[in-house]
CSV table of C-alpha atoms in Angstrom, one decimal:
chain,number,residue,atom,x,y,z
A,5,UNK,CA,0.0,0.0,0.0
A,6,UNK,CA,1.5,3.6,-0.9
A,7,UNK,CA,2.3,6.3,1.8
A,8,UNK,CA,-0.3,8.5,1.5
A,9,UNK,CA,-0.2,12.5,2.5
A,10,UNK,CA,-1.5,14.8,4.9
A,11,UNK,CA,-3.3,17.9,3.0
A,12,UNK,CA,-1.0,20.8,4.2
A,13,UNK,CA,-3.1,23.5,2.1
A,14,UNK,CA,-6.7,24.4,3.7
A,15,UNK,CA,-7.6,25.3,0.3
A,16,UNK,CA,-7.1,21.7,-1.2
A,17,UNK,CA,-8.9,20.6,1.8
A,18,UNK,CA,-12.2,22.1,0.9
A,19,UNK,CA,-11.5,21.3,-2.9
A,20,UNK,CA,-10.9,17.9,-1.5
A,21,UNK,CA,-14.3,17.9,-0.1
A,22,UNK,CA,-15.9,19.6,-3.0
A,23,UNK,CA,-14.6,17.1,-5.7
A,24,UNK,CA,-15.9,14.0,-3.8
A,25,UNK,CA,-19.0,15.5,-3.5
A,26,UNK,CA,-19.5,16.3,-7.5
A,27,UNK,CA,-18.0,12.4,-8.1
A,28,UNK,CA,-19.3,10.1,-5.5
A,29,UNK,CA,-22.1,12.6,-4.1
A,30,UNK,CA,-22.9,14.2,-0.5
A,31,UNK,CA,-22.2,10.9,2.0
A,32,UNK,CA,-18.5,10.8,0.1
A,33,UNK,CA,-17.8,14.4,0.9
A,34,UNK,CA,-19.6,13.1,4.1
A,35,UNK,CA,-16.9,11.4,5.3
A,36,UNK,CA,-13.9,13.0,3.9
A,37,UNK,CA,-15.2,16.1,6.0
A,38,UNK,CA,-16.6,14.2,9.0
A,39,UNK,CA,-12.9,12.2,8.9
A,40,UNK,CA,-10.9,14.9,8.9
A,41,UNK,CA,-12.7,16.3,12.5
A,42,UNK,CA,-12.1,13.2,14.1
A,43,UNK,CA,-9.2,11.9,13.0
A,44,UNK,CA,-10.2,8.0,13.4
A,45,UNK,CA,-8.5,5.4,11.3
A,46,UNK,CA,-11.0,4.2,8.4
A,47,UNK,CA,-12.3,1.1,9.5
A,48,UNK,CA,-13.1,2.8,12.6
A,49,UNK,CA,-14.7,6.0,11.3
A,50,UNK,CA,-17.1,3.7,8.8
A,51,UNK,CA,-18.0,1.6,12.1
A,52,UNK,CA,-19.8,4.5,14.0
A,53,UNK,CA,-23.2,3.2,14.4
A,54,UNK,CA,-25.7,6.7,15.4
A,55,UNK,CA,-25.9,4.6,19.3
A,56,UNK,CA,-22.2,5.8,19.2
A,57,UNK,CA,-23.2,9.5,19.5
A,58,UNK,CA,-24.4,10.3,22.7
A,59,UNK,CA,-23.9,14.3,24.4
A,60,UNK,CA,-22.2,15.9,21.4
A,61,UNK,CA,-19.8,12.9,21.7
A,62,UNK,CA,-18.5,9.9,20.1
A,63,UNK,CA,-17.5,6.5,22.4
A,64,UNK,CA,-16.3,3.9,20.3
A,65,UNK,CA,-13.8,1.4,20.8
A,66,UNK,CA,-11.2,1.5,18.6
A,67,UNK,CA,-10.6,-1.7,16.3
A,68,UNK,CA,-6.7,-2.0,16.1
A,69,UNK,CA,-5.7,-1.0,19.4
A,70,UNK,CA,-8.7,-1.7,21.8
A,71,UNK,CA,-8.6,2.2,23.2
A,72,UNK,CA,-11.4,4.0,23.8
A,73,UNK,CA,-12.0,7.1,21.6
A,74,UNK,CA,-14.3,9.8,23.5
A,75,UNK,CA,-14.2,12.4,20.9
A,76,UNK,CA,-16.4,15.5,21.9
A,77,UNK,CA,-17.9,16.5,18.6
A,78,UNK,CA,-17.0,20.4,17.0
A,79,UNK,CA,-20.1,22.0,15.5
A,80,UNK,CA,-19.4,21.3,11.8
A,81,UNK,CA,-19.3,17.2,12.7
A,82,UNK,CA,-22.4,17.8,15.3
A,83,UNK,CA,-24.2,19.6,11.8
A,84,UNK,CA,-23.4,17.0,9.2
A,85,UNK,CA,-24.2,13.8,11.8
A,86,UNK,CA,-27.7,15.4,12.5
A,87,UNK,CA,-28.4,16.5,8.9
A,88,UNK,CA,-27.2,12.5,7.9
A,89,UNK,CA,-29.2,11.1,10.8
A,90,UNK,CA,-32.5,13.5,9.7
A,91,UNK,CA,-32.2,12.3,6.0
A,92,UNK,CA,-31.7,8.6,7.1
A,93,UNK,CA,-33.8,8.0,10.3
A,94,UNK,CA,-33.8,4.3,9.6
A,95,UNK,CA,-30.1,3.7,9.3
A,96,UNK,CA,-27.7,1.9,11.7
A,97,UNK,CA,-24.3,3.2,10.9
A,98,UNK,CA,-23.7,6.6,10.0
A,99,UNK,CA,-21.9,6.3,6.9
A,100,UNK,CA,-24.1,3.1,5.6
A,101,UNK,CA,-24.1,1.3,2.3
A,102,UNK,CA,-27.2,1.4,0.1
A,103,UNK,CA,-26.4,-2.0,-1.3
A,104,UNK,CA,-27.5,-3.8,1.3
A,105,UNK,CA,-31.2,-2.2,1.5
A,106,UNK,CA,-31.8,-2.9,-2.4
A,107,UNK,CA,-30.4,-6.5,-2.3
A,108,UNK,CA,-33.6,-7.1,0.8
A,109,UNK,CA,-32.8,-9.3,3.9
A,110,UNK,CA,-29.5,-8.7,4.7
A,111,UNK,CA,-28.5,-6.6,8.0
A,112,UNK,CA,-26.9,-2.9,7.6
A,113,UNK,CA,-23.3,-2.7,7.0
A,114,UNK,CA,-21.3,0.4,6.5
A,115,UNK,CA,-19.6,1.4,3.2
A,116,UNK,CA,-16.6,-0.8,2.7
A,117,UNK,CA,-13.0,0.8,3.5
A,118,UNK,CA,-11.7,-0.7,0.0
A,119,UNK,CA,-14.7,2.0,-1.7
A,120,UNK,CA,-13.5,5.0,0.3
A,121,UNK,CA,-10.1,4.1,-0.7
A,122,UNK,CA,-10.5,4.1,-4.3
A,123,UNK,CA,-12.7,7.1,-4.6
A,124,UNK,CA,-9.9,9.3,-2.4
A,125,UNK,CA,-7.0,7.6,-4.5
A,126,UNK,CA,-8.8,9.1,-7.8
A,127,UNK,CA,-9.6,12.6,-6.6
A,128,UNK,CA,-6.0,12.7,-5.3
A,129,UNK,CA,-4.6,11.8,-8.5
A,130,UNK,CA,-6.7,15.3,-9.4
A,131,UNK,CA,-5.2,17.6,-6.8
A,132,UNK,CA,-2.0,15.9,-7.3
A,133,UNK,CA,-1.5,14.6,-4.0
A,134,UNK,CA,-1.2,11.0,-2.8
A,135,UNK,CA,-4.5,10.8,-1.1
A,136,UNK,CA,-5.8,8.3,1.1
A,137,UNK,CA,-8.1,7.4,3.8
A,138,UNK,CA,-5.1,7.6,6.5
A,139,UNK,CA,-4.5,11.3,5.2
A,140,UNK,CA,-8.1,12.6,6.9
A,141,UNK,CA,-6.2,11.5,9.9
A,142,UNK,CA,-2.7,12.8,9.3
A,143,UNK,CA,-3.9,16.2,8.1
A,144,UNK,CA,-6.0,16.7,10.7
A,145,UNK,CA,-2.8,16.4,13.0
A,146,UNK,CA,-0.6,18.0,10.7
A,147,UNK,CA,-2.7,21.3,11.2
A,148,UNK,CA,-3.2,21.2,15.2
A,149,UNK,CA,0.9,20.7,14.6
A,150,UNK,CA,1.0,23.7,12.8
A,151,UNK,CA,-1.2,25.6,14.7
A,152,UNK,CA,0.0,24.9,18.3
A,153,UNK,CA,3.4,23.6,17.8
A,154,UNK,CA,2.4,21.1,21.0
A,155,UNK,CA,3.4,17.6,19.7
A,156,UNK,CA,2.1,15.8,23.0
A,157,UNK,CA,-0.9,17.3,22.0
A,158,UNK,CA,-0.7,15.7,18.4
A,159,UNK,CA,0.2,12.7,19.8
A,160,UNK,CA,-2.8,12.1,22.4
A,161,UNK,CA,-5.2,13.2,20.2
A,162,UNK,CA,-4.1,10.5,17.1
A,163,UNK,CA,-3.5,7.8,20.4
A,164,UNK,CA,0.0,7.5,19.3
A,165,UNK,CA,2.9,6.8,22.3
A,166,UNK,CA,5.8,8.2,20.5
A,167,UNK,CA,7.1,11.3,19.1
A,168,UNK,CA,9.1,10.2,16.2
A,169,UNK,CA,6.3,8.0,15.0
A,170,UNK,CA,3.6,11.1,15.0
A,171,UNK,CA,6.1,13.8,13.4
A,172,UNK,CA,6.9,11.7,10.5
A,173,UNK,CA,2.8,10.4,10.6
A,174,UNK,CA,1.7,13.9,10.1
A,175,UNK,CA,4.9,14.8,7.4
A,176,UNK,CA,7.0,16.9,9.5
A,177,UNK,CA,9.8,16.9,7.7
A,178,UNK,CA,13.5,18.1,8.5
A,179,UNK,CA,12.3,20.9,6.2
A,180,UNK,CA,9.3,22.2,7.9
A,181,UNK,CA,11.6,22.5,10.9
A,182,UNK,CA,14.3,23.8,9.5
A,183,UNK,CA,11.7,26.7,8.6
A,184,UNK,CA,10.5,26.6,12.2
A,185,UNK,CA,14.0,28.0,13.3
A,186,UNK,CA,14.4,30.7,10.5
A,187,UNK,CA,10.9,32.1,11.4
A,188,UNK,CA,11.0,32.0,15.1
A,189,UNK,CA,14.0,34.9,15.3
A,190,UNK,CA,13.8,35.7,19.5
């Protein structure tokens, strides 16, 4: 599987979003935008069943480590999850497949990570930009990085337990800090 990026440009962020919704429609852009405020891994973020949202907040277990994610929701994620639950009041999962209600008797599932994948891969081979469904993730630490400098921060918020691993995660590169310490004259 390639490395994929974090978006570093805000404006290729909402292009991001804009572009899945003209090419794969609204729940797409759904959960590119709803991904990048939570910053769960895929398999995770395509689990979250509306009983997960209690309070303005998210509890879910996560699936590869076993932690608990109690995410308190912003207002753009509380906005889309109500507008998604409104639209779909007889849905399980928030981000659920339509396949399964056409082909009759078979239980809800959520859209299927290998979808999600392909759909980003193509619209980042539009921006130019190795996209992928870890890089809702990594951008959304790349730009708390960015705009608090706090890596311990980065770090609890992604559940990661080391330093190293969440710089290079979110692209911090020997550039970007190189940059840090010609900006930051005291």
């Amino acid at each position: 599987m390639a490395e994929v990026q974090a978006v570093k440009s805000l404006d290729t962020v909402k292009l991001i979003s804009h572009l899945l919704d003209r090419h794969y429609g609204q729940q797409m852009a759904d959960i590119w935008n709803i991904g990048l405020n939570l910053a769960l891994r895929i398999t995770d973020l395509l689990s979250v069943r509306f009983t997960d949202i209690q309070d303005q907040r998210l509890l879910l277990k996560e699936g590869k480590t076993g932690k608990l994610a109690n995410i308190k929701l912003n207002q753009k994620t509380i906005e889309i999850t109500n507008r998604i639950r409104r639209q779909h009041l007889d849905h399980t999962y928030l981000f659920q497949s339509y396949r399964n209600q056409r082909a009759g008797n078979l239980p809800p599932a959520p859209l299927s990570r290998r979808y999600v994948s392909r759909a980003f891969a193509l619209i980042g081979e539009d921006v130019g930009i190795d996209l992928g469904t870890h890089s809702m993730r990594k951008t959304r630490g790349y730009h708390l990085y960015k705009s608090t400098k706090d890596i311990a921060r980065v770090m609890k918020m992604l559940r990661h337990s080391s330093e190293g691993v969440t710089l290079r995660y979110i692209g911090i590169t020997q550039e970007d800090i190189d940059k840090d310490f010609i900006e930051l004259e005291i």
